[in-house]
């Protein structure tokens, strides 16, 4: 089992920044790829960014490329999502997830999920 807890969400004006954290406990964090997803009200859960277990490979949705940066610190069992130049359309609940296989854009391929953190961007 891996327990994931997100933090760092909040209310920010358009153009601002937030950094989300995903703290992991339980099984060895470094064995898992990490994905960040978001779900806006009434919409499906969408892939935002992913990072391989080593941190060497990163992946981004087109909508966030150049604005968001995913990273991880395996020594601290924590993943991060730095979000810059935020837009109103980034408003959603953001979830981190862990996959024992690899980064994928398909939420069903992830084994563990956090409870989510709300990000609200005011325009």
PDB file of C-alpha atoms in Angstrom:
ATOM      1  CA  UNK A   1       0.000   0.000   0.000  1.00  0.00           C
ATOM      2  CA  UNK A   2       1.024   3.565  -0.730  1.00  0.00           C
ATOM      3  CA  UNK A   3      -0.721   6.458   0.943  1.00  0.00           C
ATOM      4  CA  UNK A   4      -0.648   9.773  -0.906  1.00  0.00           C
ATOM      5  CA  UNK A   5      -1.531  13.152   0.536  1.00  0.00           C
ATOM      6  CA  UNK A   6      -1.687  16.272  -1.612  1.00  0.00           C
ATOM      7  CA  UNK A   7      -1.237  19.783  -0.299  1.00  0.00           C
ATOM      8  CA  UNK A   8      -0.569  23.260  -1.588  1.00  0.00           C
ATOM      9  CA  UNK A   9      -3.831  24.046  -3.296  1.00  0.00           C
ATOM     10  CA  UNK A  10      -5.692  27.288  -2.810  1.00  0.00           C
ATOM     11  CA  UNK A  11      -7.054  30.410  -4.403  1.00  0.00           C
ATOM     12  CA  UNK A  12      -4.787  32.400  -6.696  1.00  0.00           C
ATOM     13  CA  UNK A  13      -5.248  35.137  -9.253  1.00  0.00           C
ATOM     14  CA  UNK A  14      -4.714  34.480 -12.916  1.00  0.00           C
ATOM     15  CA  UNK A  15      -1.027  34.706 -13.752  1.00  0.00           C
ATOM     16  CA  UNK A  16      -0.021  33.541 -10.302  1.00  0.00           C
ATOM     17  CA  UNK A  17       1.743  30.407  -9.134  1.00  0.00           C
ATOM     18  CA  UNK A  18       1.189  27.495  -6.794  1.00  0.00           C
ATOM     19  CA  UNK A  19       3.260  24.477  -5.890  1.00  0.00           C
ATOM     20  CA  UNK A  20       1.453  21.272  -5.096  1.00  0.00           C
ATOM     21  CA  UNK A  21       3.071  18.558  -3.036  1.00  0.00           C
ATOM     22  CA  UNK A  22       2.290  14.857  -2.901  1.00  0.00           C
ATOM     23  CA  UNK A  23       3.636  13.218   0.242  1.00  0.00           C
ATOM     24  CA  UNK A  24       3.863   9.438   0.125  1.00  0.00           C
ATOM     25  CA  UNK A  25       4.081   6.836   2.849  1.00  0.00           C
ATOM     26  CA  UNK A  26       3.943   3.087   2.902  1.00  0.00           C
ATOM     27  CA  UNK A  27       5.728   1.110   0.230  1.00  0.00           C
ATOM     28  CA  UNK A  28       8.864   2.431  -1.383  1.00  0.00           C
ATOM     29  CA  UNK A  29       7.967   5.632  -3.134  1.00  0.00           C
ATOM     30  CA  UNK A  30      10.860   5.424  -5.556  1.00  0.00           C
ATOM     31  CA  UNK A  31       9.421   2.290  -7.127  1.00  0.00           C
ATOM     32  CA  UNK A  32       6.431   4.171  -8.515  1.00  0.00           C
ATOM     33  CA  UNK A  33       5.844   6.539 -11.379  1.00  0.00           C
ATOM     34  CA  UNK A  34       3.837   9.563 -10.329  1.00  0.00           C
ATOM     35  CA  UNK A  35       1.065  11.254 -12.214  1.00  0.00           C
ATOM     36  CA  UNK A  36      -0.858  14.437 -11.552  1.00  0.00           C
ATOM     37  CA  UNK A  37      -4.442  14.621 -12.722  1.00  0.00           C
ATOM     38  CA  UNK A  38      -7.146  17.224 -12.400  1.00  0.00           C
ATOM     39  CA  UNK A  39     -10.898  17.152 -12.431  1.00  0.00           C
ATOM     40  CA  UNK A  40     -12.980  20.248 -12.993  1.00  0.00           C
ATOM     41  CA  UNK A  41     -16.562  20.325 -11.827  1.00  0.00           C
ATOM     42  CA  UNK A  42     -18.737  18.186 -14.069  1.00  0.00           C
ATOM     43  CA  UNK A  43     -15.825  16.965 -16.173  1.00  0.00           C
ATOM     44  CA  UNK A  44     -13.685  13.883 -16.439  1.00  0.00           C
ATOM     45  CA  UNK A  45     -10.402  13.413 -14.645  1.00  0.00           C
ATOM     46  CA  UNK A  46      -7.615  14.516 -17.009  1.00  0.00           C
ATOM     47  CA  UNK A  47      -3.900  13.822 -17.077  1.00  0.00           C
ATOM     48  CA  UNK A  48      -1.765  16.866 -16.300  1.00  0.00           C
ATOM     49  CA  UNK A  49       1.792  15.637 -15.865  1.00  0.00           C
ATOM     50  CA  UNK A  50       3.785  12.528 -15.039  1.00  0.00           C
ATOM     51  CA  UNK A  51       7.268  11.594 -13.927  1.00  0.00           C
ATOM     52  CA  UNK A  52       9.091   8.281 -14.056  1.00  0.00           C
ATOM     53  CA  UNK A  53      10.302   6.578 -10.900  1.00  0.00           C
ATOM     54  CA  UNK A  54      13.838   7.858 -11.504  1.00  0.00           C
ATOM     55  CA  UNK A  55      12.719  11.381 -12.300  1.00  0.00           C
ATOM     56  CA  UNK A  56      14.560  11.306 -15.621  1.00  0.00           C
ATOM     57  CA  UNK A  57      11.454  11.239 -17.790  1.00  0.00           C
ATOM     58  CA  UNK A  58       8.647  13.755 -17.572  1.00  0.00           C
ATOM     59  CA  UNK A  59       5.428  14.123 -19.534  1.00  0.00           C
ATOM     60  CA  UNK A  60       2.922  16.944 -19.831  1.00  0.00           C
ATOM     61  CA  UNK A  61      -0.497  17.587 -21.247  1.00  0.00           C
ATOM     62  CA  UNK A  62      -0.352  20.121 -24.071  1.00  0.00           C
ATOM     63  CA  UNK A  63      -2.484  22.517 -22.067  1.00  0.00           C
ATOM     64  CA  UNK A  64       0.165  22.908 -19.356  1.00  0.00           C
ATOM     65  CA  UNK A  65       3.435  22.558 -21.274  1.00  0.00           C
ATOM     66  CA  UNK A  66       5.746  25.456 -20.552  1.00  0.00           C
ATOM     67  CA  UNK A  67       3.750  26.492 -17.474  1.00  0.00           C
ATOM     68  CA  UNK A  68       3.826  23.462 -15.156  1.00  0.00           C
ATOM     69  CA  UNK A  69       6.830  21.511 -13.954  1.00  0.00           C
ATOM     70  CA  UNK A  70       6.679  18.103 -12.319  1.00  0.00           C
ATOM     71  CA  UNK A  71       9.459  16.864 -10.083  1.00  0.00           C
ATOM     72  CA  UNK A  72      10.112  14.438  -7.267  1.00  0.00           C
ATOM     73  CA  UNK A  73      12.447  13.981  -4.336  1.00  0.00           C
ATOM     74  CA  UNK A  74      12.705  10.280  -3.597  1.00  0.00           C
ATOM     75  CA  UNK A  75      14.726  10.947  -0.442  1.00  0.00           C
ATOM     76  CA  UNK A  76      11.747  12.876   0.928  1.00  0.00           C
ATOM     77  CA  UNK A  77       9.110  10.568  -0.554  1.00  0.00           C
ATOM     78  CA  UNK A  78       7.475  13.596  -2.127  1.00  0.00           C
ATOM     79  CA  UNK A  79       6.353  14.637  -5.556  1.00  0.00           C
ATOM     80  CA  UNK A  80       5.738  18.182  -6.703  1.00  0.00           C
ATOM     81  CA  UNK A  81       3.829  20.104  -9.326  1.00  0.00           C
ATOM     82  CA  UNK A  82       4.979  23.681  -9.822  1.00  0.00           C
ATOM     83  CA  UNK A  83       2.253  25.632 -11.577  1.00  0.00           C
ATOM     84  CA  UNK A  84       3.065  29.019 -13.074  1.00  0.00           C
ATOM     85  CA  UNK A  85       1.096  31.446 -15.234  1.00  0.00           C
ATOM     86  CA  UNK A  86      -2.112  29.978 -13.946  1.00  0.00           C
ATOM     87  CA  UNK A  87      -5.303  30.481 -15.911  1.00  0.00           C
ATOM     88  CA  UNK A  88      -8.942  30.333 -14.925  1.00  0.00           C
ATOM     89  CA  UNK A  89      -9.260  27.076 -16.890  1.00  0.00           C
ATOM     90  CA  UNK A  90      -6.720  25.455 -14.559  1.00  0.00           C
ATOM     91  CA  UNK A  91      -9.336  25.544 -11.806  1.00  0.00           C
ATOM     92  CA  UNK A  92      -9.956  21.976 -10.647  1.00  0.00           C
ATOM     93  CA  UNK A  93      -9.308  19.442  -7.941  1.00  0.00           C
ATOM     94  CA  UNK A  94      -5.784  18.149  -8.441  1.00  0.00           C
ATOM     95  CA  UNK A  95      -4.873  14.572  -7.603  1.00  0.00           C
ATOM     96  CA  UNK A  96      -1.579  12.763  -7.466  1.00  0.00           C
ATOM     97  CA  UNK A  97      -1.435   9.081  -8.263  1.00  0.00           C
ATOM     98  CA  UNK A  98       1.161   6.321  -8.202  1.00  0.00           C
ATOM     99  CA  UNK A  99       1.715   3.652 -10.820  1.00  0.00           C
ATOM    100  CA  UNK A 100       3.834   0.553 -10.322  1.00  0.00           C
ATOM    101  CA  UNK A 101       4.288   0.235 -14.075  1.00  0.00           C
ATOM    102  CA  UNK A 102       4.961   3.525 -15.853  1.00  0.00           C
ATOM    103  CA  UNK A 103       3.585   6.979 -16.498  1.00  0.00           C
ATOM    104  CA  UNK A 104       0.357   6.820 -18.444  1.00  0.00           C
ATOM    105  CA  UNK A 105      -2.404   9.273 -19.227  1.00  0.00           C
ATOM    106  CA  UNK A 106      -5.060   6.690 -18.309  1.00  0.00           C
ATOM    107  CA  UNK A 107      -6.278   7.136 -14.720  1.00  0.00           C
ATOM    108  CA  UNK A 108      -7.307   3.479 -14.537  1.00  0.00           C
ATOM    109  CA  UNK A 109      -3.653   2.436 -14.816  1.00  0.00           C
ATOM    110  CA  UNK A 110      -2.729   4.001 -11.486  1.00  0.00           C
ATOM    111  CA  UNK A 111      -2.695   1.950  -8.335  1.00  0.00           C
ATOM    112  CA  UNK A 112      -2.976   4.575  -5.612  1.00  0.00           C
ATOM    113  CA  UNK A 113      -4.566   8.004  -5.354  1.00  0.00           C
ATOM    114  CA  UNK A 114      -4.531  10.921  -2.985  1.00  0.00           C
ATOM    115  CA  UNK A 115      -7.648  12.682  -1.782  1.00  0.00           C
ATOM    116  CA  UNK A 116      -7.122  15.741  -3.975  1.00  0.00           C
ATOM    117  CA  UNK A 117      -6.483  19.416  -3.380  1.00  0.00           C
ATOM    118  CA  UNK A 118      -8.573  22.261  -4.761  1.00  0.00           C
ATOM    119  CA  UNK A 119      -6.964  24.845  -7.016  1.00  0.00           C
ATOM    120  CA  UNK A 120      -9.054  27.880  -7.868  1.00  0.00           C
ATOM    121  CA  UNK A 121      -7.788  30.527 -10.261  1.00  0.00           C
ATOM    122  CA  UNK A 122      -9.697  33.788 -10.330  1.00  0.00           C
ATOM    123  CA  UNK A 123      -9.722  35.815 -13.509  1.00  0.00           C
TER     124      UNK A 123
END
